[in-house]
Amino acid sequence: MEDYIYSFSSFLVRSRVSVNLFLSQFEPLALLLALLLTLLVARVLHSLFSVIHDKGLKDTLLGLFMSSFKLIPGGKSYIDAEKQKIVDKWQSGSKSKRDEWRTELPTTGFGEGIIEDMKDAKSKDVDWKGKCSGTVYIGGSESEGHFSLISEACSMFQHTNPLHLDVFQSVGRFEAEVVAMTADLLGSKEKASGGQVRGNMTSGETESILFAVKTSRDYMKMKTGITKPEMVIAESAHSAYDKAAQYFNIKLRSVPVNKEFKADVKAIRQHINRNTIMIVGSAPGFPHGIIDPIEELGKLADSYGICFHVDLCLGGFVLPFARKLGYQIPPFDFTVKGVTSVSIDVHKYGLAPKGTSVVLYRNHEIRKFSNSINL
Ligand SMILES: *Cc1c(COP(=O)(O)O)cnc(C)c1O
Ligand SMILES: *[C@@H]1O[C@H](CO)[C@@H](O)[C@H](O)[C@H]1NC(C)=O
């Protein structure tokens, strides 16, 4: 034993002597500079690798290329000029029209003339029917009857205020019915859902997502005391999550999709930490129309005890019927363990007018955190 200790300490002494000998040939100042330079290089490499980790190699290289291009004399002004050209192109045309826009209340009323005026403006809109995917979700010949029915119903309730449900009991009943019917389509009556699904109508999927994120944040704060919340999403998730993260002070971790353009479950797992409050999945996502692996994501959320929101904005009123028609649709709703909330657009394939969506929570225990009173 002593032999070992002896030879080890003599090894240390010898190494020290040779290191000193090696260093003595340099000026102290040069040594200091070399040390600083090494630290600097390490720092640059560290931030480069974390950027690659967050953005992916391709985007990082593109970013590096763009910033080096800007360093070349004239490079930055070239890019700025190109950008300005595009902005000018967008704005030309609309500028002259805008000169005709009213900017002050007219001194005398328009009377019936206002309708003619509006008809005229409308006639100059793009002819979208059946031509603009993702804009209005019905537009063929079947839309005529549908639109007049919807218009009649809407005009009947145009001048109500759903905040006062004691006055407008009919409106309250209709909201409850839309929520219940939607929940039924999404498994609320199946045993696996727990039979306690609750929800509300909102003005659109963005608001539904904002609600779900805020609710998850406050629910997780109560459940586990997380005060520096983070959420992990796939890059294909809707921009509403970016908004929610900003509004509600949540750190957003956006993970690249896999080769099939689906949420990458393994990569998402790697981004979960003790501050993570939720993950999200889309069925399908807006950019590719591809359904994320909802069951696997549900398992992941369940194993970490965190929330899992499923964005059914596009698929919610399609997938249940596709399944009835015999298509193989993997589970995507409250029958999946781990799903804590979903959102679904009545104003997309629900074929209702813009401004209607539904957010649903697995139970009241979660839903009650959508109210600010519970903060
Ligand atoms: C349309 C859409 C949204 C946002 O919906 P809005 O109703 O426009 O706010 C969110 N997620 C997906 C998947 C969508 O298709
Ligand atoms: C949401 O729904 C609950 C019932 O589930 C209801 O009590 C509440 O008033 C609704 N809130 C809104 C904002 O509609």
CSV table of C-alpha atoms and ligand atoms in Angstrom, one decimal:
chain,number,residue,atom,x,y,z
A,1,MET,CA,0.0,0.0,0.0
A,2,GLU,CA,2.7,2.5,1.1
A,3,ASP,CA,4.6,1.7,-2.1
A,4,TYR,CA,1.7,2.7,-4.1
A,5,ILE,CA,1.2,6.0,-2.2
A,6,TYR,CA,4.9,6.7,-2.6
A,7,SER,CA,5.0,6.1,-6.3
A,8,PHE,CA,1.8,8.1,-6.8
A,9,SER,CA,3.2,11.1,-4.9
A,10,SER,CA,6.5,10.9,-6.7
A,11,PHE,CA,4.5,10.8,-10.0
A,12,LEU,CA,2.7,14.0,-8.8
A,13,VAL,CA,6.1,15.7,-8.0
A,14,ARG,CA,7.6,14.7,-11.3
A,15,SER,CA,4.5,15.9,-13.2
A,16,ARG,CA,4.7,19.2,-11.4
A,17,VAL,CA,8.3,19.7,-12.3
A,18,SER,CA,7.8,19.0,-15.9
A,19,VAL,CA,4.7,21.2,-16.1
A,20,ASN,CA,6.6,24.0,-14.5
A,21,LEU,CA,9.5,23.5,-16.8
A,22,PHE,CA,7.2,23.6,-19.8
A,23,LEU,CA,5.4,26.7,-18.6
A,24,SER,CA,8.6,28.6,-17.7
A,25,GLN,CA,9.4,29.1,-21.3
A,26,PHE,CA,6.4,31.4,-21.6
A,27,GLU,CA,5.9,35.0,-20.4
A,28,PRO,CA,3.4,35.2,-17.5
A,29,LEU,CA,1.3,37.6,-19.5
A,30,ALA,CA,1.1,35.2,-22.5
A,31,LEU,CA,0.0,32.4,-20.1
A,32,LEU,CA,-2.8,34.6,-18.7
A,33,LEU,CA,-3.9,35.6,-22.2
A,34,ALA,CA,-3.9,31.9,-23.3
A,35,LEU,CA,-6.1,31.1,-20.3
A,36,LEU,CA,-8.5,33.9,-21.1
A,37,LEU,CA,-8.6,32.8,-24.7
A,38,THR,CA,-9.4,29.2,-23.8
A,39,LEU,CA,-12.2,30.4,-21.6
A,40,LEU,CA,-13.6,32.5,-24.3
A,41,VAL,CA,-13.5,29.7,-26.9
A,42,ALA,CA,-15.2,27.4,-24.4
A,43,ARG,CA,-17.9,29.9,-23.9
A,44,VAL,CA,-18.5,30.5,-27.6
A,45,LEU,CA,-18.6,26.7,-28.1
A,46,HIS,CA,-21.0,26.3,-25.2
A,47,SER,CA,-23.4,28.8,-26.5
A,48,LEU,CA,-23.1,27.5,-30.1
A,49,PHE,CA,-24.0,24.0,-28.9
A,50,SER,CA,-26.9,25.2,-26.8
A,51,VAL,CA,-28.2,27.1,-29.9
A,52,ILE,CA,-27.8,23.9,-32.0
A,53,HIS,CA,-29.6,22.0,-29.3
A,54,ASP,CA,-32.5,24.5,-29.2
A,55,LYS,CA,-32.7,25.3,-32.9
A,56,GLY,CA,-31.3,22.3,-34.7
A,57,LEU,CA,-28.2,22.2,-36.9
A,58,LYS,CA,-29.8,23.6,-40.1
A,59,ASP,CA,-31.3,26.7,-38.5
A,60,THR,CA,-28.1,27.4,-36.6
A,61,LEU,CA,-25.9,27.2,-39.8
A,62,LEU,CA,-28.4,29.4,-41.6
A,63,GLY,CA,-28.3,31.9,-38.8
A,64,LEU,CA,-24.5,31.8,-38.8
A,65,PHE,CA,-24.5,32.3,-42.5
A,66,MET,CA,-26.9,35.3,-42.3
A,67,SER,CA,-24.9,37.0,-39.6
A,68,SER,CA,-21.6,36.5,-41.4
A,69,PHE,CA,-23.2,37.8,-44.6
A,70,LYS,CA,-24.1,40.9,-42.6
A,71,LEU,CA,-20.5,41.4,-41.6
A,72,ILE,CA,-19.3,41.7,-45.2
A,73,PRO,CA,-19.2,45.4,-46.3
A,74,GLY,CA,-22.5,46.2,-47.9
A,75,GLY,CA,-24.1,42.8,-46.8
A,76,LYS,CA,-26.4,44.3,-44.2
A,77,SER,CA,-27.6,47.1,-46.4
A,78,TYR,CA,-28.2,44.6,-49.2
A,79,ILE,CA,-30.5,42.5,-46.9
A,80,ASP,CA,-32.2,45.6,-45.5
A,81,ALA,CA,-32.9,46.9,-49.1
A,82,GLU,CA,-34.3,43.5,-50.1
A,83,LYS,CA,-36.6,43.4,-47.0
A,84,GLN,CA,-37.8,47.0,-47.8
A,85,LYS,CA,-38.6,45.9,-51.4
A,86,ILE,CA,-40.9,43.2,-50.1
A,87,VAL,CA,-42.6,45.5,-47.6
A,88,ASP,CA,-43.1,48.1,-50.3
A,89,LYS,CA,-44.6,45.5,-52.6
A,90,TRP,CA,-47.1,44.5,-49.9
A,91,GLN,CA,-48.1,48.0,-49.2
A,92,SER,CA,-48.4,49.4,-52.7
A,93,GLY,CA,-51.9,49.0,-54.0
A,94,SER,CA,-53.5,49.1,-50.5
A,95,LYS,CA,-52.1,52.6,-49.9
A,96,SER,CA,-54.2,54.3,-52.6
A,97,LYS,CA,-57.3,52.4,-51.5
A,98,ARG,CA,-56.7,53.5,-47.9
A,99,ASP,CA,-56.9,57.1,-48.9
A,100,GLU,CA,-60.6,56.6,-49.4
A,101,TRP,CA,-61.1,55.1,-45.9
A,102,ARG,CA,-63.1,57.2,-43.4
A,103,THR,CA,-61.2,58.2,-40.4
A,104,GLU,CA,-63.9,60.4,-38.7
A,105,LEU,CA,-67.5,60.0,-37.8
A,106,PRO,CA,-69.6,61.4,-40.7
A,107,THR,CA,-71.6,64.5,-39.8
A,108,THR,CA,-74.8,63.1,-41.3
A,109,GLY,CA,-75.9,59.5,-41.2
A,110,PHE,CA,-75.8,57.1,-44.2
A,111,GLY,CA,-79.2,55.7,-43.6
A,112,GLU,CA,-79.9,52.7,-45.8
A,113,GLY,CA,-76.9,53.8,-48.0
A,114,ILE,CA,-74.5,52.1,-45.6
A,115,ILE,CA,-75.7,48.7,-46.7
A,116,GLU,CA,-75.1,49.5,-50.4
A,117,ASP,CA,-71.7,50.8,-49.4
A,118,MET,CA,-70.9,47.6,-47.6
A,119,LYS,CA,-72.2,45.4,-50.4
A,120,ASP,CA,-69.9,47.3,-52.8
A,121,ALA,CA,-66.9,46.7,-50.6
A,122,LYS,CA,-67.7,43.1,-50.1
A,123,SER,CA,-68.0,42.5,-53.9
A,124,LYS,CA,-64.4,43.5,-54.2
A,125,ASP,CA,-63.2,40.8,-51.8
A,126,VAL,CA,-61.4,37.7,-53.0
A,127,ASP,CA,-63.8,35.0,-54.4
A,128,TRP,CA,-62.9,32.4,-51.8
A,129,LYS,CA,-65.7,29.9,-52.0
A,130,GLY,CA,-64.2,26.4,-52.1
A,131,LYS,CA,-60.8,27.9,-53.1
A,132,CYS,CA,-59.1,29.0,-49.8
A,133,SER,CA,-58.3,26.0,-47.7
A,134,GLY,CA,-58.1,26.8,-43.9
A,135,THR,CA,-60.1,30.0,-44.3
A,136,VAL,CA,-63.9,29.1,-44.2
A,137,TYR,CA,-64.6,25.4,-43.8
A,138,ILE,CA,-67.6,25.1,-45.9
A,139,GLY,CA,-68.1,26.7,-49.3
A,140,GLY,CA,-69.7,24.3,-51.9
A,141,SER,CA,-73.3,24.4,-53.0
A,142,GLU,CA,-74.3,22.8,-49.7
A,143,SER,CA,-73.1,26.0,-48.0
A,144,GLU,CA,-76.0,28.1,-49.3
A,145,GLY,CA,-78.7,26.6,-47.1
A,146,HIS,CA,-76.3,26.2,-44.2
A,147,PHE,CA,-75.4,29.8,-44.3
A,148,SER,CA,-78.9,31.1,-44.3
A,149,LEU,CA,-79.9,28.9,-41.4
A,150,ILE,CA,-76.9,30.1,-39.4
A,151,SER,CA,-77.5,33.7,-40.3
A,152,GLU,CA,-81.1,33.5,-39.1
A,153,ALA,CA,-80.1,31.8,-35.8
A,154,CYS,CA,-77.3,34.3,-35.2
A,155,SER,CA,-79.4,37.4,-36.0
A,156,MET,CA,-82.0,36.2,-33.4
A,157,PHE,CA,-79.4,36.3,-30.6
A,158,GLN,CA,-77.2,39.2,-31.9
A,159,HIS,CA,-78.3,41.5,-29.2
A,160,THR,CA,-77.9,39.3,-26.1
A,161,ASN,CA,-75.2,39.3,-23.4
A,162,PRO,CA,-74.1,35.9,-22.3
A,163,LEU,CA,-72.5,37.4,-19.3
A,164,HIS,CA,-76.0,37.7,-17.9
A,165,LEU,CA,-77.2,34.2,-17.9
A,166,ASP,CA,-80.1,35.0,-15.5
A,167,VAL,CA,-81.5,37.3,-18.2
A,168,PHE,CA,-80.5,35.2,-21.3
A,169,GLN,CA,-81.2,31.7,-20.0
A,170,SER,CA,-81.6,30.4,-23.5
A,171,VAL,CA,-78.0,31.4,-24.4
A,172,GLY,CA,-76.7,29.7,-21.2
A,173,ARG,CA,-78.6,26.5,-22.1
A,174,PHE,CA,-77.2,26.6,-25.7
A,175,GLU,CA,-73.6,27.0,-24.4
A,176,ALA,CA,-74.1,24.1,-22.0
A,177,GLU,CA,-75.5,22.0,-24.8
A,178,VAL,CA,-72.7,22.7,-27.2
A,179,VAL,CA,-70.1,21.9,-24.5
A,180,ALA,CA,-71.9,18.6,-23.5
A,181,MET,CA,-72.4,17.4,-27.1
A,182,THR,CA,-68.7,18.2,-28.0
A,183,ALA,CA,-67.6,16.4,-24.8
A,184,ASP,CA,-69.7,13.4,-25.8
A,185,LEU,CA,-67.9,13.3,-29.2
A,186,LEU,CA,-64.6,13.3,-27.4
A,187,GLY,CA,-65.2,10.4,-25.0
A,188,SER,CA,-66.8,12.1,-22.0
A,189,LYS,CA,-69.3,9.2,-21.6
A,190,GLU,CA,-66.6,6.5,-21.9
A,191,LYS,CA,-65.5,4.9,-18.6
A,192,ALA,CA,-61.8,5.8,-19.3
A,193,SER,CA,-62.6,9.5,-19.2
A,194,GLY,CA,-63.7,9.3,-15.6
A,195,GLY,CA,-67.1,10.7,-16.6
A,196,GLN,CA,-66.4,14.2,-15.2
A,197,VAL,CA,-65.4,16.2,-18.3
A,198,ARG,CA,-66.2,19.9,-18.0
A,199,GLY,CA,-65.7,22.9,-20.2
A,200,ASN,CA,-66.7,26.2,-21.7
A,201,MET,CA,-67.1,28.0,-25.0
A,202,THR,CA,-64.6,30.6,-26.1
A,203,SER,CA,-64.1,32.9,-29.0
A,204,GLY,CA,-61.6,30.7,-30.8
A,205,GLU,CA,-58.9,28.1,-30.6
A,206,THR,CA,-56.3,30.6,-29.5
A,207,GLU,CA,-58.5,31.6,-26.6
A,208,SER,CA,-59.2,27.9,-25.8
A,209,ILE,CA,-55.5,27.2,-25.8
A,210,LEU,CA,-54.8,30.3,-23.6
A,211,PHE,CA,-57.4,29.0,-21.2
A,212,ALA,CA,-56.0,25.5,-21.1
A,213,VAL,CA,-52.4,26.7,-20.5
A,214,LYS,CA,-53.4,29.1,-17.8
A,215,THR,CA,-55.5,26.5,-16.1
A,216,SER,CA,-52.7,23.9,-16.3
A,217,ARG,CA,-50.2,26.4,-14.9
A,218,ASP,CA,-52.4,27.2,-11.8
A,219,TYR,CA,-53.5,23.6,-11.3
A,220,MET,CA,-49.8,22.5,-11.3
A,221,LYS,CA,-48.9,25.3,-9.0
A,222,MET,CA,-51.5,24.0,-6.5
A,223,LYS,CA,-50.6,20.4,-7.0
A,224,THR,CA,-46.8,20.5,-6.9
A,225,GLY,CA,-45.9,24.1,-6.0
A,226,ILE,CA,-44.1,24.8,-9.4
A,227,THR,CA,-43.5,28.6,-9.5
A,228,LYS,CA,-41.1,28.8,-12.5
A,229,PRO,CA,-43.3,26.9,-15.0
A,230,GLU,CA,-42.1,25.5,-18.3
A,231,MET,CA,-43.9,23.7,-21.1
A,232,VAL,CA,-42.6,21.5,-23.8
A,233,ILE,CA,-44.2,21.6,-27.3
A,234,ALA,CA,-43.4,20.2,-30.7
A,235,GLU,CA,-42.3,22.8,-33.3
A,236,SER,CA,-45.4,21.9,-35.3
A,237,ALA,CA,-47.7,23.1,-32.5
A,238,HIS,CA,-49.8,26.3,-33.1
A,239,SER,CA,-48.4,29.7,-32.4
A,240,ALA,CA,-51.1,30.1,-29.6
A,241,TYR,CA,-48.7,28.3,-27.2
A,242,ASP,CA,-46.0,31.0,-27.8
A,243,LYS,CA,-48.6,33.6,-27.0
A,244,ALA,CA,-49.7,31.7,-23.9
A,245,ALA,CA,-46.1,31.3,-22.7
A,246,GLN,CA,-45.6,35.1,-23.0
A,247,TYR,CA,-48.9,36.1,-21.4
A,248,PHE,CA,-48.6,33.7,-18.5
A,249,ASN,CA,-44.9,33.8,-17.9
A,250,ILE,CA,-44.1,30.3,-18.8
A,251,LYS,CA,-40.8,29.2,-20.3
A,252,LEU,CA,-41.5,27.6,-23.7
A,253,ARG,CA,-39.3,24.7,-24.9
A,254,SER,CA,-40.0,24.0,-28.6
A,255,VAL,CA,-38.7,20.6,-29.8
A,256,PRO,CA,-38.1,19.7,-33.5
A,257,VAL,CA,-40.5,17.1,-35.0
A,258,ASN,CA,-39.3,13.7,-36.0
A,259,LYS,CA,-38.7,12.4,-39.6
A,260,GLU,CA,-42.4,11.8,-40.0
A,261,PHE,CA,-43.2,15.4,-38.9
A,262,LYS,CA,-44.8,14.1,-35.7
A,263,ALA,CA,-44.1,15.3,-32.2
A,264,ASP,CA,-40.9,13.5,-31.1
A,265,VAL,CA,-41.8,11.7,-27.9
A,266,LYS,CA,-38.2,10.9,-26.9
A,267,ALA,CA,-37.0,14.4,-27.6
A,268,ILE,CA,-39.9,15.8,-25.6
A,269,ARG,CA,-39.0,13.6,-22.7
A,270,GLN,CA,-35.5,14.9,-22.7
A,271,HIS,CA,-36.8,18.4,-22.3
A,272,ILE,CA,-39.0,17.7,-19.3
A,273,ASN,CA,-37.6,18.8,-16.0
A,274,ARG,CA,-38.9,19.5,-12.5
A,275,ASN,CA,-40.4,22.8,-13.6
A,276,THR,CA,-42.4,21.3,-16.5
A,277,ILE,CA,-46.1,21.8,-16.0
A,278,MET,CA,-47.4,20.5,-19.4
A,279,ILE,CA,-46.8,19.0,-22.8
A,280,VAL,CA,-49.0,19.3,-25.8
A,281,GLY,CA,-50.0,17.3,-28.8
A,282,SER,CA,-52.0,18.1,-32.0
A,283,ALA,CA,-54.5,15.9,-33.8
A,284,PRO,CA,-53.7,17.0,-36.3
A,285,GLY,CA,-51.3,20.0,-36.3
A,286,PHE,CA,-52.0,23.0,-38.5
A,287,PRO,CA,-48.8,23.1,-40.7
A,288,HIS,CA,-48.8,19.4,-41.9
A,289,GLY,CA,-52.2,17.9,-41.0
A,290,ILE,CA,-50.4,15.1,-39.2
A,291,ILE,CA,-51.6,13.5,-36.0
A,292,ASP,CA,-49.1,13.4,-33.1
A,293,PRO,CA,-48.7,10.1,-31.1
A,294,ILE,CA,-51.3,11.1,-28.5
A,295,GLU,CA,-51.3,7.8,-26.6
A,296,GLU,CA,-47.5,7.8,-26.1
A,297,LEU,CA,-47.6,11.5,-25.1
A,298,GLY,CA,-50.4,10.7,-22.6
A,299,LYS,CA,-48.3,7.9,-21.1
A,300,LEU,CA,-45.3,10.3,-20.8
A,301,ALA,CA,-47.4,13.1,-19.1
A,302,ASP,CA,-49.0,10.5,-16.8
A,303,SER,CA,-45.6,9.1,-15.7
A,304,TYR,CA,-44.3,12.6,-14.9
A,305,GLY,CA,-47.6,13.7,-13.3
A,306,ILE,CA,-47.9,16.7,-15.5
A,307,CYS,CA,-50.7,18.2,-17.7
A,308,PHE,CA,-51.2,17.2,-21.3
A,309,HIS,CA,-53.3,19.3,-23.7
A,310,VAL,CA,-54.5,17.9,-27.0
A,311,ASP,CA,-55.1,20.5,-29.8
A,312,LEU,CA,-58.2,19.1,-31.6
A,313,CYS,CA,-58.9,22.4,-33.3
A,314,LEU,CA,-59.0,20.9,-36.7
A,315,GLY,CA,-59.6,17.2,-35.9
A,316,GLY,CA,-62.1,17.4,-33.2
A,317,PHE,CA,-65.2,17.4,-35.5
A,318,VAL,CA,-63.6,15.1,-38.1
A,319,LEU,CA,-61.8,12.2,-36.3
A,320,PRO,CA,-64.9,10.9,-34.4
A,321,PHE,CA,-66.9,10.7,-37.6
A,322,ALA,CA,-63.9,9.3,-39.6
A,323,ARG,CA,-63.8,6.5,-37.0
A,324,LYS,CA,-67.5,5.9,-37.4
A,325,LEU,CA,-66.9,5.5,-41.2
A,326,GLY,CA,-64.4,2.8,-40.4
A,327,TYR,CA,-61.1,4.6,-40.7
A,328,GLN,CA,-58.4,3.4,-38.3
A,329,ILE,CA,-58.0,6.4,-36.0
A,330,PRO,CA,-55.7,5.9,-33.0
A,331,PRO,CA,-57.2,7.2,-29.7
A,332,PHE,CA,-56.9,11.0,-29.4
A,333,ASP,CA,-59.4,12.2,-26.7
A,334,PHE,CA,-60.3,11.8,-23.0
A,335,THR,CA,-60.2,8.0,-23.4
A,336,VAL,CA,-56.4,8.4,-23.5
A,337,LYS,CA,-54.9,8.3,-20.0
A,338,GLY,CA,-52.9,11.4,-19.2
A,339,VAL,CA,-55.0,13.9,-21.3
A,340,THR,CA,-56.0,16.7,-19.0
A,341,SER,CA,-57.5,19.1,-21.5
A,342,VAL,CA,-58.5,19.5,-25.1
A,343,SER,CA,-59.6,22.3,-27.4
A,344,ILE,CA,-61.8,22.1,-30.5
A,345,ASP,CA,-63.0,24.6,-33.0
A,346,VAL,CA,-66.7,25.0,-33.6
A,347,HIS,CA,-65.8,27.6,-36.2
A,348,LYS,CA,-63.7,25.2,-38.2
A,349,TYR,CA,-65.2,21.8,-39.0
A,350,GLY,CA,-68.1,22.6,-36.6
A,351,LEU,CA,-69.1,24.8,-39.5
A,352,ALA,CA,-70.2,27.6,-37.2
A,353,PRO,CA,-69.3,31.3,-37.8
A,354,LYS,CA,-65.9,32.6,-36.7
A,355,GLY,CA,-65.6,33.2,-33.0
A,356,THR,CA,-66.7,29.9,-31.5
A,357,SER,CA,-64.6,27.2,-29.9
A,358,VAL,CA,-64.7,24.8,-26.9
A,359,VAL,CA,-62.2,24.1,-24.2
A,360,LEU,CA,-62.7,20.9,-22.1
A,361,TYR,CA,-61.0,19.7,-19.0
A,362,ARG,CA,-60.9,16.1,-17.6
A,363,ASN,CA,-62.7,17.2,-14.4
A,364,HIS,CA,-63.8,20.1,-12.2
A,365,GLU,CA,-60.7,19.7,-10.1
A,366,ILE,CA,-58.7,21.0,-13.1
A,367,ARG,CA,-61.4,23.3,-14.6
A,368,LYS,CA,-61.8,25.4,-11.5
A,369,PHE,CA,-58.3,26.8,-12.1
A,370,SER,CA,-59.6,28.5,-15.3
A,371,ASN,CA,-61.2,31.1,-13.0
A,372,SER,CA,-58.8,33.7,-11.6
A,373,ILE,CA,-60.5,33.5,-8.2
A,374,ASN,CA,-58.5,30.3,-7.5
A,375,LEU,CA,-55.1,31.9,-7.9
B,1,LIG,C1,-56.7,27.1,-36.3
B,1,LIG,C2,-55.9,26.4,-35.3
B,1,LIG,C3,-55.6,27.0,-34.1
B,1,LIG,C4,-55.9,28.5,-33.7
B,1,LIG,O1,-57.3,28.7,-33.9
B,1,LIG,P1,-58.0,30.1,-34.0
B,1,LIG,O2,-59.4,29.7,-33.8
B,1,LIG,O3,-57.7,30.7,-35.3
B,1,LIG,O4,-57.5,30.9,-32.9
B,1,LIG,C5,-54.8,26.3,-33.2
B,1,LIG,N1,-54.4,25.0,-33.5
B,1,LIG,C6,-54.7,24.4,-34.6
B,1,LIG,C7,-54.3,23.0,-34.9
B,1,LIG,C8,-55.5,25.1,-35.6
B,1,LIG,O5,-55.8,24.5,-36.8
B,2,LIG,C1,-67.8,27.7,-17.7
B,2,LIG,O1,-68.5,26.6,-17.4
B,2,LIG,C2,-68.9,26.5,-16.0
B,2,LIG,C3,-69.7,25.2,-15.9
B,2,LIG,O2,-68.9,24.1,-16.3
B,2,LIG,C4,-69.8,27.7,-15.7
B,2,LIG,O3,-70.1,27.6,-14.3
B,2,LIG,C5,-69.0,28.9,-16.0
B,2,LIG,O4,-69.9,30.0,-15.8
B,2,LIG,C6,-68.5,28.9,-17.4
B,2,LIG,N1,-67.7,30.1,-17.6
B,2,LIG,C7,-67.7,30.8,-18.6
B,2,LIG,C8,-66.7,32.0,-18.7
B,2,LIG,O5,-68.5,30.6,-19.5
